[in-house]
CSV table of C-alpha atoms and ligand atoms in Angstrom, one decimal:
chain,number,residue,atom,x,y,z
R,173,MET,CA,-0.1,0.1,0.1
R,174,THR,CA,1.2,3.1,-0.5
R,175,LYS,CA,3.0,5.2,2.6
R,176,SER,CA,1.0,7.7,5.0
R,177,PRO,CA,1.9,10.4,6.4
R,178,LEU,CA,-0.1,9.3,9.1
R,179,LEU,CA,-0.2,7.2,12.2
R,180,VAL,CA,-2.2,6.9,15.2
R,181,VAL,CA,-2.2,4.7,18.2
R,182,GLY,CA,-5.0,4.4,20.0
R,183,SER,CA,-7.8,2.3,21.5
R,184,VAL,CA,-9.6,0.5,19.1
R,185,ALA,CA,-12.6,-0.5,21.5
R,186,TYR,CA,-16.0,-2.3,21.5
R,187,ASP,CA,-18.1,-0.2,24.0
R,188,ASP,CA,-21.9,-0.7,26.0
R,189,VAL,CA,-23.3,3.4,24.9
R,190,GLU,CA,-26.5,4.6,26.0
R,191,THR,CA,-27.8,8.1,25.2
R,192,PRO,CA,-31.5,9.2,25.7
R,193,HIS,CA,-32.1,7.7,21.9
R,194,GLY,CA,-31.4,3.9,22.2
R,195,HIS,CA,-28.2,1.2,23.8
R,196,ARG,CA,-26.2,-0.3,21.6
R,197,PRO,CA,-23.8,-3.0,23.5
R,198,ASN,CA,-21.5,-3.9,22.4
R,199,GLN,CA,-20.6,-1.2,19.3
R,200,LEU,CA,-17.2,-1.3,17.7
R,201,GLY,CA,-15.4,2.2,18.8
R,202,GLY,CA,-12.3,3.3,20.3
R,203,ALA,CA,-10.6,6.3,20.3
R,204,ALA,CA,-8.3,4.9,17.3
R,205,THR,CA,-11.0,4.2,15.3
R,206,TYR,CA,-12.8,7.2,15.2
R,207,PHE,CA,-10.1,8.7,14.3
R,208,SER,CA,-8.8,6.2,11.6
R,209,VAL,CA,-11.7,6.4,10.2
R,210,ALA,CA,-12.5,10.6,10.2
R,211,ALA,CA,-9.0,10.4,9.0
R,212,SER,CA,-9.3,8.0,5.6
R,213,PHE,CA,-10.6,10.7,4.1
R,214,PHE,CA,-8.2,13.0,3.8
R,215,VAL,CA,-5.2,10.3,3.9
R,216,ARG,CA,-4.7,6.2,4.0
R,217,PRO,CA,-3.6,6.1,8.3
R,218,HIS,CA,-1.6,3.9,9.8
R,219,LEU,CA,-3.1,2.3,13.4
R,220,VAL,CA,-1.0,0.5,15.8
R,221,GLY,CA,-3.5,-1.1,18.4
R,222,VAL,CA,-4.1,-4.1,19.9
R,223,VAL,CA,-7.4,-6.3,19.9
R,224,GLY,CA,-8.0,-9.9,22.2
R,225,ARG,CA,-8.8,-12.7,20.8
R,226,ASP,CA,-12.9,-11.9,20.3
R,227,PHE,CA,-13.2,-9.3,17.6
R,228,HIS,CA,-14.6,-10.0,15.2
R,229,GLU,CA,-13.4,-10.1,11.4
R,230,ARG,CA,-15.8,-8.3,10.1
R,231,ASP,CA,-14.7,-5.1,11.8
R,232,ARG,CA,-10.7,-5.7,10.8
R,233,ALA,CA,-12.2,-5.4,6.7
R,234,LEU,CA,-13.9,-2.6,8.0
R,235,LEU,CA,-11.4,-1.0,8.9
R,236,ALA,CA,-9.2,-1.8,6.3
R,237,GLU,CA,-11.7,-1.2,3.8
R,238,ARG,CA,-11.0,2.6,4.5
R,239,GLY,CA,-7.7,2.2,4.4
R,240,VAL,CA,-6.7,2.1,7.7
R,241,ASP,CA,-3.1,0.1,7.2
R,242,LEU,CA,-4.3,-2.7,10.2
R,243,ALA,CA,-0.4,-4.1,9.9
R,244,GLY,CA,0.4,-2.1,13.3
R,245,LEU,CA,-2.9,-3.8,14.2
R,246,GLU,CA,-1.7,-7.1,17.3
R,247,THR,CA,-3.9,-9.5,18.2
R,248,ASP,CA,-3.9,-11.0,21.9
R,249,ALA,CA,-5.3,-14.5,21.0
R,250,THR,CA,-5.4,-14.4,25.8
R,251,GLN,CA,-7.3,-11.6,26.6
R,252,ASP,CA,-10.4,-10.1,25.4
R,253,THR,CA,-10.5,-6.6,23.5
R,254,PHE,CA,-10.7,-3.0,25.2
R,255,ARG,CA,-13.8,-2.7,27.1
R,256,TRP,CA,-15.4,0.9,27.9
R,257,GLY,CA,-19.2,1.2,29.0
R,258,GLY,CA,-20.8,5.0,28.8
R,259,ARG,CA,-24.4,7.2,29.7
R,260,TYR,CA,-25.1,10.1,28.9
R,261,HIS,CA,-27.2,11.8,30.0
R,262,GLU,CA,-30.8,13.9,28.8
R,263,ASN,CA,-28.3,17.1,27.6
R,264,MET,CA,-25.8,15.1,25.7
R,265,ASN,CA,-22.8,17.0,26.5
R,266,ASP,CA,-21.7,15.2,30.4
R,267,ARG,CA,-21.6,11.6,30.4
R,268,THR,CA,-21.0,8.3,33.5
R,269,THR,CA,-18.1,6.5,32.4
R,270,LEU,CA,-20.2,3.5,33.3
R,271,PHE,CA,-16.5,0.7,32.8
R,272,THR,CA,-12.9,0.4,31.9
R,273,TYR,CA,-12.3,-3.3,31.1
R,274,LEU,CA,-8.3,-2.4,29.7
R,275,ASN,CA,-8.2,-6.3,29.0
R,276,ALA,CA,-5.4,-7.1,26.2
R,277,PHE,CA,-4.1,-3.2,26.7
R,278,GLN,CA,-3.1,-3.2,30.1
R,279,SER,CA,0.1,-6.1,29.4
R,280,PHE,CA,0.1,-4.2,25.9
R,281,ARG,CA,3.5,-2.9,24.8
R,282,PRO,CA,3.2,-0.8,20.9
R,283,LYS,CA,6.1,-1.6,18.6
R,284,VAL,CA,5.2,0.1,15.4
R,285,PRO,CA,6.6,-1.0,12.3
R,286,PRO,CA,9.7,-0.7,11.2
R,287,ALA,CA,8.5,0.7,8.0
R,288,ILE,CA,5.8,3.3,9.7
R,289,GLN,CA,8.3,4.6,12.5
R,290,HIS,CA,9.1,7.6,9.5
R,291,VAL,CA,5.9,8.5,9.8
R,292,PRO,CA,6.3,12.8,9.7
R,293,TYR,CA,2.5,13.1,11.3
R,294,VAL,CA,1.6,11.0,14.8
R,295,PHE,CA,-1.4,11.2,16.4
R,296,LEU,CA,-1.6,9.6,20.7
R,297,ALA,CA,-5.1,8.8,21.0
R,298,ASN,CA,-5.9,8.3,24.0
R,299,ILE,CA,-5.1,5.3,26.3
R,300,ASP,CA,-2.0,5.0,28.9
R,301,PRO,CA,0.2,7.2,29.0
R,302,VAL,CA,3.4,5.3,29.0
R,303,LEU,CA,1.8,3.3,25.5
R,304,GLN,CA,1.8,7.4,24.1
R,305,HIS,CA,5.8,7.3,25.6
R,306,GLU,CA,6.1,4.0,24.3
R,307,VAL,CA,5.4,4.8,20.3
R,308,LEU,CA,7.0,8.0,20.7
R,309,GLY,CA,10.2,6.8,21.3
R,310,GLN,CA,9.9,4.2,18.4
R,311,MET,CA,9.3,7.6,16.0
R,312,ARG,CA,12.6,9.0,14.2
R,313,LYS,CA,12.0,13.0,14.1
R,314,PRO,CA,8.5,13.4,13.2
R,315,HIS,CA,7.3,17.0,12.1
R,316,PHE,CA,4.4,17.3,14.4
R,317,VAL,CA,2.9,14.5,17.2
R,318,GLY,CA,-0.5,15.2,19.0
R,319,LEU,CA,-2.0,14.4,21.5
R,320,ASP,CA,-5.4,13.4,23.4
R,321,THR,CA,-6.7,11.2,27.0
R,322,MET,CA,-9.3,11.9,29.1
R,323,ASN,CA,-11.0,11.7,32.7
R,324,PHE,CA,-9.2,7.9,33.0
R,325,TRP,CA,-6.3,8.4,32.3
R,326,ILE,CA,-5.0,12.1,34.1
R,327,GLY,CA,-6.5,10.3,37.3
R,328,GLY,CA,-4.3,7.7,37.8
R,329,LYS,CA,-1.2,8.3,35.5
R,330,ARG,CA,-1.1,12.6,35.8
R,331,ASP,CA,2.7,12.6,36.2
R,332,GLU,CA,2.9,9.9,33.4
R,333,LEU,CA,0.8,12.2,31.0
R,334,ILE,CA,3.3,15.7,32.3
R,335,ALA,CA,6.0,13.5,30.8
R,336,VAL,CA,4.5,12.9,27.5
R,337,LEU,CA,3.2,16.5,27.5
R,338,ARG,CA,6.8,17.6,27.2
R,339,GLN,CA,7.2,16.2,24.1
R,340,VAL,CA,4.4,16.3,21.7
R,341,ASP,CA,3.8,19.8,19.3
R,342,GLY,CA,-0.5,19.5,19.9
R,343,LEU,CA,-2.9,18.9,22.1
R,344,VAL,CA,-6.1,17.9,21.3
R,345,ILE,CA,-8.4,18.1,25.1
R,346,ASN,CA,-12.6,18.9,26.2
R,347,ASP,CA,-13.1,21.9,28.6
R,348,GLU,CA,-13.3,19.2,31.2
R,349,GLU,CA,-10.2,17.5,31.0
R,350,GLY,CA,-8.7,20.7,30.3
R,351,ARG,CA,-10.1,21.3,33.6
R,352,LEU,CA,-9.4,18.2,35.3
R,353,LEU,CA,-5.1,19.3,34.2
R,354,THR,CA,-4.3,22.9,34.9
R,355,ASP,CA,-7.8,23.9,37.5
R,356,ARG,CA,-8.1,26.7,35.4
R,357,ARG,CA,-11.9,28.0,34.0
R,358,SER,CA,-11.3,30.2,31.8
R,359,VAL,CA,-10.9,28.9,28.2
R,360,LEU,CA,-8.1,31.3,27.2
R,361,ALA,CA,-6.1,30.7,30.9
R,362,MET,CA,-7.1,27.3,30.4
R,363,GLY,CA,-5.6,26.9,26.8
R,364,LYS,CA,-2.1,29.3,28.1
R,365,GLU,CA,-1.2,26.8,31.2
R,366,LEU,CA,-1.8,23.7,28.5
R,367,GLN,CA,1.2,25.0,26.2
R,368,SER,CA,3.1,26.1,29.2
R,369,LEU,CA,3.5,22.3,29.0
R,370,GLY,CA,5.1,21.7,26.0
R,371,PRO,CA,2.1,21.4,23.6
R,372,LYS,CA,2.2,24.6,21.2
R,373,THR,CA,-1.0,23.8,19.1
R,374,VAL,CA,-3.6,23.9,21.9
R,375,ILE,CA,-7.9,22.9,20.4
R,376,ILE,CA,-10.4,23.0,23.7
R,377,LYS,CA,-13.5,21.4,22.0
R,378,ARG,CA,-16.7,22.2,23.9
R,379,GLY,CA,-19.2,19.9,22.3
R,380,GLU,CA,-21.5,21.3,21.1
R,381,TYR,CA,-20.7,25.3,21.7
R,382,GLY,CA,-17.3,24.2,19.3
R,383,ALA,CA,-13.5,24.3,19.9
R,384,VAL,CA,-11.1,27.1,20.2
R,385,LEU,CA,-7.8,27.0,19.7
R,386,LEU,CA,-4.2,28.7,20.2
R,387,CYS,CA,-1.7,27.8,18.2
R,388,HIS,CA,1.3,29.9,19.3
R,389,ASP,CA,0.0,33.2,19.9
R,390,ASP,CA,-3.0,33.5,17.4
R,391,VAL,CA,-6.7,32.4,19.5
R,392,PHE,CA,-9.1,31.5,17.0
R,393,THR,CA,-12.7,30.0,17.9
R,394,VAL,CA,-14.8,27.2,15.4
R,395,PRO,CA,-18.3,26.8,16.8
R,396,ALA,CA,-19.9,22.9,15.9
R,397,VAL,CA,-22.7,22.4,13.4
R,398,PRO,CA,-26.1,23.4,14.8
R,399,LEU,CA,-27.5,20.3,13.6
R,400,ASP,CA,-31.1,18.7,14.0
R,401,GLN,CA,-30.8,15.6,15.9
R,402,VAL,CA,-28.0,14.1,17.7
R,403,LEU,CA,-28.0,10.6,18.6
R,404,ASP,CA,-24.9,9.5,19.6
R,405,PRO,CA,-21.6,11.7,21.0
R,406,THR,CA,-19.0,8.6,22.2
R,407,GLY,CA,-16.3,9.8,19.1
R,408,ALA,CA,-17.0,12.8,18.3
R,409,GLY,CA,-13.8,14.2,19.7
R,410,ASP,CA,-11.8,11.0,18.6
R,411,THR,CA,-13.2,11.6,15.2
R,412,PHE,CA,-12.0,15.9,15.1
R,413,ALA,CA,-8.6,14.3,15.9
R,414,GLY,CA,-9.1,12.8,12.7
R,415,GLY,CA,-10.7,15.2,10.5
R,416,PHE,CA,-7.8,18.0,12.4
R,417,MET,CA,-4.8,15.4,11.6
R,418,GLY,CA,-6.3,14.4,8.6
R,419,TRP,CA,-6.1,17.5,7.2
R,420,LEU,CA,-2.7,18.4,8.0
R,421,ALA,CA,-1.0,15.2,6.9
R,422,ARG,CA,-2.7,15.4,3.9
R,423,THR,CA,-1.5,19.6,2.8
R,424,GLY,CA,1.7,18.8,4.7
R,425,ASP,CA,1.1,22.1,5.8
R,426,LEU,CA,2.0,23.9,9.6
R,427,SER,CA,0.8,27.7,8.9
R,428,PRO,CA,-1.5,29.5,11.3
R,429,GLU,CA,-4.1,29.6,8.9
R,430,ASN,CA,-4.2,25.9,7.5
R,431,VAL,CA,-3.9,25.1,11.3
R,432,ARG,CA,-7.6,27.1,11.5
R,433,ARG,CA,-8.6,25.1,8.2
R,434,ALA,CA,-7.5,22.0,10.3
R,435,VAL,CA,-9.9,22.7,13.0
R,436,VAL,CA,-12.8,24.0,10.8
R,437,ILE,CA,-12.4,20.7,9.1
R,438,GLY,CA,-13.3,19.1,12.8
R,439,SER,CA,-16.4,20.3,14.0
R,440,VAL,CA,-17.4,19.0,10.5
R,441,MET,CA,-16.3,16.0,10.8
R,442,ALA,CA,-17.5,14.8,14.6
R,443,SER,CA,-20.6,16.8,13.7
R,444,PHE,CA,-21.4,13.7,10.8
R,445,CYS,CA,-19.9,11.8,14.2
R,446,VAL,CA,-23.1,12.4,16.6
R,447,GLU,CA,-25.6,12.5,13.8
R,448,GLY,CA,-25.5,9.0,13.7
R,449,PHE,CA,-24.5,5.9,16.3
R,450,GLY,CA,-21.5,4.4,16.9
R,451,LEU,CA,-19.5,4.9,13.5
R,452,GLU,CA,-23.0,4.2,11.0
R,453,ARG,CA,-23.3,7.4,10.0
R,454,LEU,CA,-19.5,8.9,9.5
R,455,LEU,CA,-19.3,5.0,7.6
R,456,ALA,CA,-22.2,6.4,5.4
R,457,VAL,CA,-20.3,9.6,5.0
R,458,ARG,CA,-20.2,11.5,0.5
R,459,GLN,CA,-16.5,13.6,0.0
R,460,ASP,CA,-18.8,15.5,-1.5
R,461,GLU,CA,-21.2,16.7,1.7
R,462,VAL,CA,-17.6,16.8,3.9
R,463,ALA,CA,-17.2,19.5,1.2
R,464,ALA,CA,-20.4,21.5,1.4
R,465,ARG,CA,-20.6,20.9,5.7
R,466,TYR,CA,-17.4,22.3,5.4
R,467,GLU,CA,-18.6,25.7,3.4
R,468,ARG,CA,-21.9,25.9,5.2
R,469,LEU,CA,-20.1,26.3,8.8
R,470,LEU,CA,-18.3,29.3,6.7
R,471,ARG,CA,-20.8,30.6,6.4
R,472,TYR,CA,-22.7,30.4,9.5
R,473,ALA,CA,-20.1,32.3,11.3
R,474,HIS,CA,-19.5,35.1,8.3
R,475,ILE,CA,-21.0,38.3,8.1
R,476,PRO,CA,-21.0,40.1,4.7
R,477,HIS,CA,-19.7,43.7,4.9
R,478,ALA,CA,-18.9,43.4,8.6
R,479,GLY,CA,-18.2,47.1,8.6
R,480,GLU,CA,-16.8,48.4,11.9
R,481,LEU,CA,-19.1,49.6,15.3
R,482,SER,CA,-17.4,53.0,14.9
B,630,AMP,P1,-14.2,10.8,23.2
B,630,AMP,O1,-16.1,10.4,22.9
B,630,AMP,O2,-14.2,10.5,21.9
B,630,AMP,O3,-14.5,10.3,24.5
B,630,AMP,O4,-14.5,9.6,22.8
B,630,AMP,C1,-14.5,7.8,23.3
B,630,AMP,C2,-14.4,6.6,23.3
B,630,AMP,O5,-12.9,6.8,23.9
B,630,AMP,C3,-14.5,5.2,23.0
B,630,AMP,O6,-14.9,4.9,21.3
B,630,AMP,C4,-14.0,3.9,24.0
B,630,AMP,O7,-13.6,2.9,23.5
B,630,AMP,C5,-12.5,4.8,23.8
B,630,AMP,N1,-12.2,5.1,25.5
B,630,AMP,C6,-13.1,5.5,27.1
B,630,AMP,N2,-12.1,5.4,27.8
B,630,AMP,C7,-11.0,4.9,27.4
B,630,AMP,C8,-9.9,4.7,28.1
B,630,AMP,N3,-10.4,4.8,29.5
B,630,AMP,N4,-8.0,5.2,26.8
B,630,AMP,C9,-8.7,4.4,25.4
B,630,AMP,N5,-9.7,5.0,25.1
B,630,AMP,C10,-11.0,5.3,25.6
């Protein structure tokens, strides 16, 4: 297969998801899964992770058909696949984690295949920061390393997370997790403090309220795409990150203007994700729908001849 500029390491999972619109047990999920499906609209991402003996061949085929390179996806025949259960509240922004079973990730030691150790764009999706660090150690001078995490790791492996943050260029995090890491409530203060931990590009996701980007001195806000219906927000953050990194890797352009564009694309991809349960909507999206929604989102935030207030 053609060599892709983008690598993701993260969870591949079976999720048990409850939202006010339904309950789906054993839904294919995981941070690296959502990320790579979203990124596959722009590049053919390489995935490094592990699944267990119960992982279905059809799910492997589904990812392969999207052009995701699975050479770095190991199978642990002695364990089950990672499992996560969550329940969303009525407002669809807040959720309760019901369980996290690491299973195959418990004893996993990532091995980046030699053929992809030179990949320039790397995303350390949500997983144990110790594993994120191990992957980074195997890469040869990447141009841009992004990272995501969640409350589970901020609470459980804070020091390890802080250590890996020092080595990354970009952080994609939601506001609740940003608050746990920094103790700051105001989004700008939080963003600046996160920058001081290492990454000079920080994206704070705020669910249905959009996202804020700090890129060195540049500050940019992007709204979420207004939607008629949200069925399942699971994976929205990973899908956002997949769109964002997929665009950067495809263009190879890290100018502040293009990073802004990548954030808008992240917001567009996340909006598709939440319109269906699991991956179902995202998998049905056509390229022209991505472009149309991108234009629509830009129009929502645009005032022709805005003029001056004085
Ligand atoms: P998001 O909704 O973007 O925060 O991501 C949800 C996905 O993250 C689900 O598909 C889960 O399988 C996965 N996930 C949940 N908890 C963890 C965890 N502690 N480590 C890695 N992945 C997780």
